[in-house]
Amino acid sequence: MCGIVGAVAQRNVVPILLEGLRRLEYRGYDSAGLVVINQGLQRARSTGRVAELSAQTVRQDTHGHLGIAHTRWATHGGPTEENAHPHVSSDTIAVVHNGIIENHEALREKLKNLGYVFTSQTDTEVIVHLIHHYYVSSRDLVAAVRAAVSELHGAYAIGVVCAEAPHQLVAARRGSPLLVGVGIEENFIASDVSALLPVTQKVIYLEEGDIADIGLLHVNIFNVDGNPVERAVNVSELSADMAELGNYRHFMQKEIHEQPRAIADTLLAGVSSGAVSPEIFGPQAEDVLGKINGVRILACGTSFHAAKVAEYWIESLTGLPCRAEIASEYRYRVSVANPDTLIVTISQSGETRDTIDALIQAQKLGHKHSLAICNVPESALVRTSGLKFLTRAGPEIGVASTKAFTTQLVALFLLTLVLGRLHGRISEAQEKSWLDQLRELPGLVQQALALEPEITAWAEHFADKHHALFLGRGVHYPIAQEGALKLKEISYIHAEAYPAGELKHGPLALVDKDMPVVAVAPNDILLEKLKSNLQEVRARGGELYVFADQDSHFSEQEGLHLLRLPTHAGPLSPIVHTIPLQLLAYHAALCKGTDVDKPRNLAKSVTVE
């Protein structure tokens, strides 16, 4: 969601802050701002894009060697300049903040009684006034931050500077991600490593409750108890150019086309010789995965659709009961714990608040075994989980997830194979056969991508539509759900997905010539059933757009548009059928002229409830 960048250096940090914000634009935001120390606080804020903020800093001649910057996604208070970060108290303290302070109303009243005047509707403003209140008495910025955050209930990642400390940057986190970038005689903070790639690849991930005191030559970290601690310095595998657009029109298009490479890299990390070793999930994985008696998968959004596909795979191929649940729902319902169930969590960023808290809830209920499938090493979800598998999607900038989804599916199929072998349901020969199919997967995805010109033509039919229906059966029903989600996310066309057999139980009432119906039609055992469902659509005047396999017996006719994918890919078919649905959503959004990479009201990483 919101983005944080901070820097202390012996050079002007404004370009560093602005470039960092530009690299965080993909997370979604509606205002931006920065503060630097230059004989006092210099602040610039804008409700426009980062480019507009940059122009404002030029007009104001904003420069300094210490500063913090922020992109805000409105929660408390609308997207106005008054509500934009950084927030300032008494022209002395400035703060940027990600997260939500749950007790902000009580703190606001306390601070008003102390004489503080509020100029915004944000929960963040209570933080800056509270820090100032403690700073006045202590004249110690770290002590003031520690005292202030001890009163905060909720989630926060904050960067703090003081006009009286021109070489000191203080950071603190609980519940929201924050890291320290380590340079040569300069140091940085950010909510995402991608913001710092132009200046450093060395990062320290702050733990829950940490407070960091950062200067030109030092990074001192204190834990939640106030004791000095050492945190590991990690070298990011990402490079600055990995987050660049290149020759593509949008990051989403680039990331759709990166899927053959991302899938191949993920397979390379998970498969050696002719078998999948349980140890790809961690040193204790063979012991843990061999004795579990069920699987529960917790995820949100696109990752939940991956979980639903895995539910089919795991139950059919391993014989283990599996249930996929939306993490935000699992957290708040009464759940019967089974200590021998494996809790699997899935998240691209590893910072999805609902998913992390769902995992913590499961652990509190007595679930002993957990596995995180994630694209970001050292993320909170990975650190909280017992076992882990890191997908190799690389940076995903577009808000609508694409390559993260297909690499999650690859990881989940590898998990299925391991569980099947350990529980005696998959033979060595079967495993080898499926591994051979996995190795062919990047090529099949590349063939699906070659359909882009035909899909572009289809997308024009969607440009003036307000609604669409997506149909699938069996393991492809979650893929239909993912296709509908992609279309609504970036084109703003209302789309719903149903199991095709449910048409006659209600959704058929919606079908007419203005409701395009998209069908995922692989050549599997349910194909003939699906064809009958599609005839119901045609009989009501509906316009069908069918993605079928090369070897399925479909023929194009009036009212039925047909595109053929490669030959049926067996259990891996859901991955191949995902590709054209992503392309359809992308090109429909282009036809409608929406902001593909930064759709309205959405953020890349949802780090609050």
XYZ file of C-alpha atoms in Angstrom:
609
model
C 0.000 0.000 0.000
C 1.662 3.288 1.080
C 5.369 3.712 0.354
C 8.188 5.016 2.551
C 11.668 6.183 1.563
C 14.238 7.915 3.748
C 17.907 8.851 3.408
C 20.796 10.379 5.317
C 23.834 11.200 3.164
C 26.571 13.702 2.368
C 24.773 14.626 -0.867
C 21.393 16.056 -1.737
C 18.909 13.300 -0.926
C 15.935 14.774 -2.836
C 16.732 12.864 -6.070
C 17.127 9.662 -4.037
C 13.766 10.183 -2.334
C 11.961 10.996 -5.567
C 13.427 8.028 -7.445
C 12.491 5.789 -4.529
C 8.910 7.055 -4.616
C 8.770 6.570 -8.375
C 9.756 2.940 -7.894
C 6.986 2.540 -5.315
C 4.268 4.035 -7.515
C 3.090 0.546 -8.443
C 1.851 0.022 -4.878
C -1.008 2.470 -5.437
C -1.299 5.979 -3.973
C -3.273 9.192 -4.167
C -0.825 11.745 -2.741
C 2.919 12.107 -2.251
C 5.256 14.248 -0.202
C 8.676 14.680 1.325
C 10.542 16.593 4.012
C 14.252 17.438 4.086
C 16.305 19.135 6.768
C 17.873 22.367 5.527
C 18.192 24.918 8.332
C 14.794 23.695 9.457
C 12.148 21.559 7.774
C 11.470 21.950 4.053
C 8.271 20.192 3.022
C 6.636 19.553 -0.359
C 3.333 17.702 -0.825
C 1.099 16.970 -3.786
C -2.152 15.155 -4.565
C -0.800 14.413 -8.044
C 1.769 11.900 -9.203
C 5.402 11.752 -8.088
C 6.338 13.693 -11.239
C 4.254 16.615 -9.986
C 5.933 16.430 -6.572
C 9.303 16.465 -8.334
C 8.374 19.634 -10.219
C 7.288 21.213 -6.945
C 10.667 20.505 -5.308
C 12.352 22.278 -8.223
C 10.099 25.319 -7.828
C 10.752 25.405 -4.079
C 14.499 24.684 -4.457
C 14.108 21.807 -1.999
C 17.403 20.172 -1.039
C 19.103 18.682 1.981
C 21.263 15.829 3.254
C 18.541 14.184 5.382
C 14.964 13.491 4.395
C 11.891 11.244 4.377
C 9.290 10.758 1.656
C 5.956 8.995 1.246
C 3.251 7.924 -1.167
C -0.140 7.733 0.567
C -3.143 5.527 -0.114
C -6.010 7.251 1.694
C -7.533 5.536 4.728
C -8.226 8.095 7.466
C -9.166 11.273 5.613
C -9.484 11.882 1.896
C -6.721 12.389 -0.685
C -5.983 16.058 0.100
C -2.747 17.962 0.549
C -3.547 18.472 4.238
C -3.769 14.711 4.718
C -0.641 13.939 2.667
C 2.539 12.869 4.458
C 4.956 13.849 5.892
C 3.148 15.287 8.900
C 4.931 17.899 10.999
C 4.699 18.995 14.639
C 5.810 22.452 15.781
C 8.161 22.830 12.789
C 10.484 20.413 14.577
C 9.470 16.777 14.044
C 8.351 15.176 10.756
C 6.923 11.674 10.308
C 5.922 9.356 7.474
C 3.786 6.357 8.349
C 2.390 3.163 6.849
C -0.292 1.231 8.702
C -3.297 2.080 10.845
C -3.323 3.354 14.429
C -6.421 1.882 16.047
C -6.441 4.116 19.134
C -5.861 7.365 17.237
C -9.090 8.967 18.473
C -8.154 8.579 22.143
C -4.626 9.831 21.455
C -6.003 12.778 19.498
C -8.087 13.888 22.470
C -5.123 13.498 24.818
C -2.896 15.598 22.554
C -5.551 18.285 22.049
C -5.722 18.629 25.822
C -1.954 19.119 25.788
C -2.391 22.034 23.379
C -1.617 20.400 20.033
C -3.564 21.663 17.017
C -4.484 19.127 14.318
C -4.525 20.118 10.654
C -5.474 16.745 9.098
C -7.947 13.907 9.541
C -5.237 11.245 9.523
C -4.329 8.812 12.263
C -0.674 9.581 11.446
C -0.796 13.098 12.857
C -1.190 11.732 16.377
C 2.190 9.988 15.963
C 4.134 13.122 15.077
C 2.590 15.175 17.907
C 3.153 12.342 20.382
C 6.826 12.073 19.397
C 7.187 15.846 19.697
C 5.576 15.748 23.147
C 8.197 13.301 24.405
C 11.039 14.989 22.515
C 10.407 18.320 24.257
C 11.206 16.764 27.612
C 14.004 14.371 26.608
C 15.732 16.056 23.627
C 16.519 12.473 22.565
C 14.804 11.500 19.315
C 15.216 7.738 19.767
C 13.845 7.900 23.317
C 10.939 10.047 22.133
C 10.071 7.563 19.379
C 10.290 4.656 21.809
C 7.978 6.370 24.279
C 5.519 7.329 21.548
C 5.229 3.924 19.877
C 4.636 2.278 23.255
C 1.259 4.054 23.244
C 0.268 3.048 19.710
C -2.223 0.237 19.106
C -2.297 -1.158 15.601
C 0.202 -1.399 12.766
C 2.935 1.049 11.884
C 6.137 1.549 9.943
C 7.476 5.050 10.535
C 10.371 7.239 9.475
C 11.154 10.223 11.711
C 13.434 13.261 11.336
C 14.022 16.265 13.569
C 15.070 19.785 12.553
C 17.508 19.829 15.488
C 19.228 16.566 14.411
C 20.325 17.129 10.786
C 22.164 13.775 10.488
C 19.793 11.428 12.334
C 17.056 9.274 10.819
C 14.920 7.124 13.130
C 12.742 4.239 11.963
C 10.391 1.873 13.764
C 8.015 -0.902 12.757
C 5.315 -3.167 14.070
C 2.921 -4.959 11.750
C 4.015 -3.109 8.592
C 7.226 -3.829 6.646
C 10.273 -1.575 6.859
C 13.922 -2.125 6.025
C 17.219 -0.269 6.311
C 19.458 0.150 3.274
C 23.190 0.172 4.011
C 25.454 2.356 1.881
C 28.960 3.800 2.066
C 28.846 6.757 4.466
C 25.099 7.013 3.730
C 22.116 4.949 4.823
C 18.469 4.635 3.892
C 15.067 3.283 4.872
C 12.247 1.982 2.692
C 9.081 -0.060 2.846
C 10.205 -2.095 -0.183
C 13.703 -2.982 -1.354
C 12.861 -1.951 -4.928
C 12.898 1.698 -3.811
C 16.573 1.480 -2.888
C 18.025 -0.584 -5.742
C 19.639 2.441 -7.456
C 21.636 3.233 -4.298
C 22.239 -0.085 -2.510
C 21.504 -3.804 -2.580
C 22.489 -4.284 1.072
C 19.441 -4.306 3.331
C 18.533 -5.034 6.940
C 14.966 -6.237 7.533
C 13.650 -4.798 10.786
C 11.850 -7.210 13.103
C 8.579 -6.612 14.953
C 9.016 -3.812 17.491
C 12.474 -2.756 16.278
C 13.619 0.863 16.426
C 16.589 1.898 14.269
C 18.838 4.904 14.925
C 20.494 5.694 11.584
C 23.298 8.103 10.772
C 25.917 8.568 8.083
C 28.268 5.992 9.598
C 26.080 3.874 11.853
C 22.875 1.828 12.068
C 21.989 1.002 15.668
C 18.945 -1.212 16.191
C 17.003 -1.740 19.404
C 14.418 -4.466 19.944
C 10.971 -4.135 21.472
C 12.502 -4.192 24.968
C 14.906 -1.365 24.128
C 17.983 -3.596 24.071
C 20.628 -3.257 21.324
C 20.419 -6.093 18.797
C 22.268 -7.211 15.676
C 20.214 -7.819 12.530
C 21.674 -9.563 9.500
C 22.709 -7.566 6.436
C 21.207 -9.225 3.352
C 22.309 -8.698 -0.241
C 19.271 -8.438 -2.492
C 19.286 -10.576 -5.618
C 17.313 -7.877 -7.423
C 18.951 -5.290 -9.621
C 17.793 -1.804 -10.508
C 16.999 -2.664 -14.119
C 14.740 -5.588 -13.122
C 12.102 -3.056 -12.122
C 12.357 -1.104 -15.385
C 9.704 -1.201 -18.100
C 11.967 -1.878 -21.076
C 10.196 -2.059 -24.443
C 6.764 -2.872 -23.056
C 3.847 -0.438 -22.775
C 3.019 -1.460 -19.207
C 4.553 -3.520 -16.428
C 1.572 -5.862 -16.558
C 2.288 -6.685 -20.192
C 5.978 -7.166 -19.417
C 5.182 -9.456 -16.490
C 2.712 -11.529 -18.522
C 5.472 -12.128 -21.066
C 8.045 -12.914 -18.371
C 6.089 -15.973 -17.253
C 8.001 -18.614 -19.246
C 11.235 -17.386 -17.662
C 9.681 -17.040 -14.176
C 8.230 -20.564 -14.329
C 11.536 -22.002 -15.562
C 13.455 -20.245 -12.763
C 11.001 -21.516 -10.152
C 11.323 -25.060 -11.482
C 15.111 -24.765 -11.493
C 14.973 -23.871 -7.796
C 12.673 -26.786 -6.996
C 13.659 -29.712 -9.207
C 16.947 -31.575 -9.426
C 17.564 -34.710 -11.499
C 14.437 -36.852 -11.752
C 12.769 -36.097 -8.437
C 11.518 -33.329 -6.205
C 13.333 -33.315 -2.882
C 11.216 -32.432 0.168
C 14.133 -30.264 1.304
C 13.167 -27.553 -1.196
C 10.633 -26.584 1.480
C 13.182 -26.610 4.323
C 15.574 -28.954 6.188
C 12.759 -30.418 8.345
C 10.290 -30.722 5.484
C 10.529 -34.484 4.919
C 9.751 -35.218 8.562
C 6.946 -32.621 8.753
C 5.282 -33.335 5.416
C 5.461 -37.091 5.923
C 3.372 -37.096 9.089
C 0.680 -34.491 8.380
C -2.870 -35.758 7.818
C -4.370 -32.749 6.063
C -3.700 -29.370 4.468
C -5.338 -25.975 5.006
C -4.330 -23.134 2.664
C -4.805 -19.488 3.674
C -4.542 -16.659 1.165
C -6.215 -13.542 -0.258
C -7.178 -12.334 -3.733
C -5.257 -13.906 -6.603
C -3.289 -16.093 -4.187
C -6.586 -17.540 -2.950
C -7.387 -18.656 -6.493
C -4.034 -20.469 -6.557
C -5.027 -22.086 -3.265
C -8.321 -23.276 -4.777
C -6.481 -24.941 -7.672
C -4.169 -26.646 -5.170
C -7.198 -27.927 -3.265
C -8.149 -29.976 -6.345
C -4.573 -31.130 -6.950
C -3.811 -32.197 -3.380
C -7.033 -34.105 -2.766
C -6.995 -35.909 -6.125
C -3.286 -36.775 -6.253
C -2.347 -37.285 -2.585
C -5.542 -38.445 -0.893
C -5.053 -35.848 1.858
C -8.022 -33.652 2.782
C -7.347 -30.050 1.754
C -9.282 -26.855 2.343
C -8.542 -23.414 0.906
C -9.781 -20.426 2.910
C -9.756 -16.673 2.519
C -7.327 -15.499 5.181
C -9.377 -12.494 6.283
C -12.342 -14.806 6.984
C -10.338 -17.526 8.720
C -8.995 -15.036 11.239
C -12.384 -14.205 12.683
C -14.322 -17.462 12.639
C -14.383 -20.256 15.193
C -12.079 -22.921 13.786
C -11.445 -26.484 14.942
C -7.702 -26.995 15.119
C -5.936 -30.164 14.031
C -2.275 -30.013 15.111
C -1.327 -32.475 12.362
C -2.712 -30.308 9.551
C -0.176 -28.378 7.470
C -1.013 -24.671 7.297
C 0.068 -23.289 3.913
C 0.068 -19.523 3.382
C 0.512 -17.855 -0.010
C 1.453 -14.231 -0.697
C 3.413 -12.492 -3.438
C 4.851 -9.865 -1.089
C 4.888 -11.839 2.136
C 3.551 -8.726 3.861
C -0.205 -9.247 3.329
C -1.573 -8.367 6.750
C -4.608 -10.655 6.677
C -2.514 -13.662 5.638
C 0.178 -13.068 8.267
C -2.424 -12.648 11.011
C -4.292 -15.750 9.812
C -1.060 -17.743 10.166
C -0.502 -16.341 13.654
C -4.093 -17.247 14.559
C -3.572 -20.807 13.312
C -0.402 -21.112 15.388
C -2.239 -19.844 18.464
C -4.910 -22.497 17.901
C -2.251 -25.198 18.085
C -1.274 -25.823 14.462
C 2.355 -26.913 14.656
C 3.285 -27.131 10.972
C 3.346 -24.207 8.532
C 4.674 -23.514 5.041
C 4.896 -20.111 3.328
C 4.912 -19.815 -0.471
C 6.202 -16.354 -1.252
C 8.087 -14.266 -3.800
C 10.062 -12.183 -1.283
C 12.774 -13.634 0.972
C 12.995 -12.226 4.501
C 9.378 -11.033 4.328
C 7.294 -11.204 7.493
C 5.297 -14.206 6.270
C 8.455 -16.197 5.504
C 9.958 -15.340 8.881
C 6.765 -16.342 10.719
C 6.424 -19.713 8.994
C 8.231 -22.962 9.772
C 8.820 -24.115 6.187
C 9.122 -21.944 3.079
C 9.308 -22.042 -0.690
C 10.441 -18.963 -2.589
C 9.025 -18.512 -6.064
C 11.335 -16.943 -8.609
C 8.951 -14.509 -10.256
C 11.242 -11.513 -9.765
C 9.836 -8.039 -9.045
C 6.136 -7.750 -9.874
C 5.272 -4.081 -10.353
C 1.783 -4.215 -11.886
C -0.931 -4.161 -9.232
C -2.798 -7.008 -10.962
C -0.761 -10.130 -10.217
C 0.281 -12.313 -13.171
C 3.657 -14.047 -12.989
C 3.408 -14.334 -9.204
C 0.187 -16.342 -9.670
C 1.585 -18.850 -12.154
C 4.769 -19.382 -10.139
C 2.624 -19.943 -7.030
C 0.792 -22.651 -8.961
C 4.096 -24.259 -9.916
C 5.179 -24.238 -6.261
C 1.869 -25.772 -5.185
C 2.172 -28.557 -7.787
C 5.682 -29.326 -6.511
C 4.220 -29.516 -3.004
C 1.544 -31.890 -4.308
C 4.194 -34.177 -5.809
C 6.200 -34.248 -2.574
C 3.107 -34.992 -0.479
C 2.013 -37.700 -2.904
C 5.403 -39.456 -2.746
C 5.718 -39.202 1.044
C 2.190 -40.552 1.561
C 2.547 -43.376 -0.948
C 0.039 -42.112 -3.498
C 2.435 -41.143 -6.308
C 4.912 -43.655 -7.674
C 8.419 -42.846 -8.823
C 7.336 -43.358 -12.435
C 4.335 -41.033 -12.028
C 6.498 -38.357 -10.447
C 8.964 -38.578 -13.321
C 6.137 -38.260 -15.850
C 4.754 -35.161 -14.185
C 8.204 -33.631 -13.879
C 8.639 -34.119 -17.616
C 5.360 -32.237 -18.127
C 6.548 -29.471 -15.800
C 9.680 -29.045 -17.887
C 7.499 -28.562 -20.962
C 5.402 -25.942 -19.204
C 7.464 -22.829 -20.134
C 7.174 -23.801 -23.804
C 3.394 -24.302 -23.517
C 3.046 -20.901 -21.860
C 5.077 -19.357 -24.672
C 2.663 -20.904 -27.186
C -0.277 -19.440 -25.280
C 1.373 -16.004 -25.364
C 1.516 -16.274 -29.156
C -2.283 -15.898 -29.167
C -1.977 -12.239 -28.159
C -2.915 -10.781 -31.597
C -6.177 -12.763 -31.720
C -6.959 -11.899 -28.089
C -6.360 -8.224 -28.893
C -9.120 -8.447 -31.483
C -11.444 -10.113 -28.985
C -10.777 -7.389 -26.425
C -12.357 -4.787 -28.676
C -15.698 -6.574 -28.208
C -15.441 -5.942 -24.457
C -14.679 -2.221 -24.620
C -18.308 -1.062 -24.462
C -19.534 -3.801 -22.106
C -20.398 -3.285 -18.457
C -20.628 -6.913 -17.352
C -19.047 -10.268 -18.209
C -19.519 -13.846 -17.077
C -16.682 -16.385 -16.759
C -17.302 -20.131 -16.675
C -15.130 -23.103 -15.773
C -15.534 -26.590 -14.369
C -13.517 -28.581 -11.859
C -9.941 -27.398 -11.352
C -10.518 -24.711 -14.016
C -13.286 -22.994 -12.064
C -10.703 -21.091 -9.928
C -9.003 -20.083 -13.190
C -12.312 -18.616 -14.379
C -12.462 -16.753 -11.038
C -8.963 -15.407 -11.639
C -9.919 -14.313 -15.161
C -12.944 -12.436 -13.829
C -10.831 -10.794 -11.125
C -8.249 -9.602 -13.641
C -10.914 -8.095 -15.913
C -12.622 -6.183 -13.106
C -9.320 -5.061 -11.538
C -7.918 -3.235 -14.528
C -10.779 -2.618 -16.985
C -13.470 -1.872 -14.356
C -15.872 -4.186 -16.195
C -17.991 -5.981 -13.628
C -17.187 -9.683 -14.007
C -18.298 -12.777 -12.137
C -17.201 -16.395 -12.369
C -19.313 -19.485 -11.832
C -18.891 -23.227 -12.111
C -20.547 -23.847 -15.463
C -22.936 -26.383 -13.950
C -24.379 -23.614 -11.761
C -25.635 -21.598 -14.754
C -29.146 -22.990 -14.585
C -29.303 -22.326 -10.849
C -29.435 -18.553 -11.253
C -26.745 -16.850 -13.366
C -28.463 -17.818 -16.623
C -30.968 -15.054 -15.892
C -28.210 -12.516 -16.604
C -27.322 -13.802 -20.052
C -28.235 -11.710 -23.087
C -26.480 -10.292 -26.155
C -24.783 -7.600 -24.046
C -23.270 -10.056 -21.547
C -20.131 -11.690 -23.021
C -19.540 -15.153 -21.590
C -15.930 -16.375 -21.388
C -15.415 -20.117 -21.039
C -12.316 -22.055 -20.009
C -12.711 -25.278 -21.997
C -9.810 -27.751 -21.623
C -10.041 -31.182 -23.193
C -10.676 -33.025 -19.914
C -13.381 -35.364 -18.612
C -15.776 -32.466 -18.029
C -15.573 -31.058 -21.561
C -18.826 -32.603 -22.811
C -20.629 -31.365 -19.705
C -19.239 -27.903 -20.348
C -20.394 -27.959 -23.952
C -23.945 -28.597 -22.751
C -23.676 -25.614 -20.398
C -22.476 -23.420 -23.257
C -25.440 -24.470 -25.383
C -27.645 -23.044 -22.654
C -25.877 -19.718 -23.146
C -26.282 -19.772 -26.930
C -29.973 -20.630 -26.605
C -30.455 -17.378 -24.654
C -28.631 -15.229 -27.218
C -25.399 -15.018 -25.253
C -22.085 -14.339 -27.009
C -19.464 -16.976 -26.180
C -15.672 -16.541 -26.071
C -14.130 -19.979 -25.639
C -10.523 -20.878 -24.834
C -10.176 -24.520 -25.872
C -7.280 -26.945 -26.175
C -5.825 -27.812 -29.576
C -7.162 -31.368 -29.374
C -10.719 -30.528 -28.235
C -13.600 -30.919 -30.665
C -14.943 -27.363 -30.812
C -15.936 -25.510 -33.939
C -16.386 -21.771 -34.348
C -19.899 -20.700 -35.307
C -22.166 -17.706 -35.067
C -22.128 -16.391 -31.528
C -19.224 -18.645 -30.527
C -15.692 -17.234 -30.830
C -12.939 -19.816 -30.447
C -9.231 -19.689 -29.676
C -7.161 -22.856 -29.445
C -4.397 -23.249 -26.882
C -1.709 -25.955 -27.032
C -2.578 -29.638 -26.551
C -4.189 -30.413 -23.170
C -1.561 -30.216 -20.419
C -3.173 -32.600 -17.930
C -3.060 -31.424 -14.299
C -0.982 -28.417 -15.389
C -3.695 -27.170 -17.752
C -4.893 -24.469 -15.291
C -1.518 -22.717 -15.620
C -1.664 -22.669 -19.424
C -5.294 -21.472 -19.470
C -4.420 -18.584 -17.134
C -2.339 -16.849 -19.819
C -5.073 -15.909 -22.338
C -7.320 -14.643 -19.543
C -4.546 -12.294 -18.393
C -4.073 -11.054 -21.954
C -7.810 -10.551 -22.433
C -8.023 -8.395 -19.303
C -4.931 -6.414 -20.310
C -6.135 -5.609 -23.832
C -9.696 -4.894 -22.701
C -8.242 -2.340 -20.287
C -6.191 -0.816 -23.113
C -9.344 -0.464 -25.205
C -11.088 1.294 -22.319
C -8.104 3.551 -21.587
C -7.740 2.714 -17.906
C -4.515 2.956 -15.883
C -3.395 -0.655 -16.327
C -0.544 -0.791 -13.818
C -2.164 1.389 -11.169
C -5.928 0.689 -11.193
C -8.099 2.991 -9.125
C -8.700 2.230 -5.448
C -6.254 -0.699 -5.396
C -2.796 -1.228 -3.932
C -0.137 -3.814 -4.729
C 0.595 -4.977 -1.202
C -2.275 -4.774 1.273
C -0.472 -4.333 4.583
C -3.500 -3.244 6.625
C -6.852 -4.889 7.357
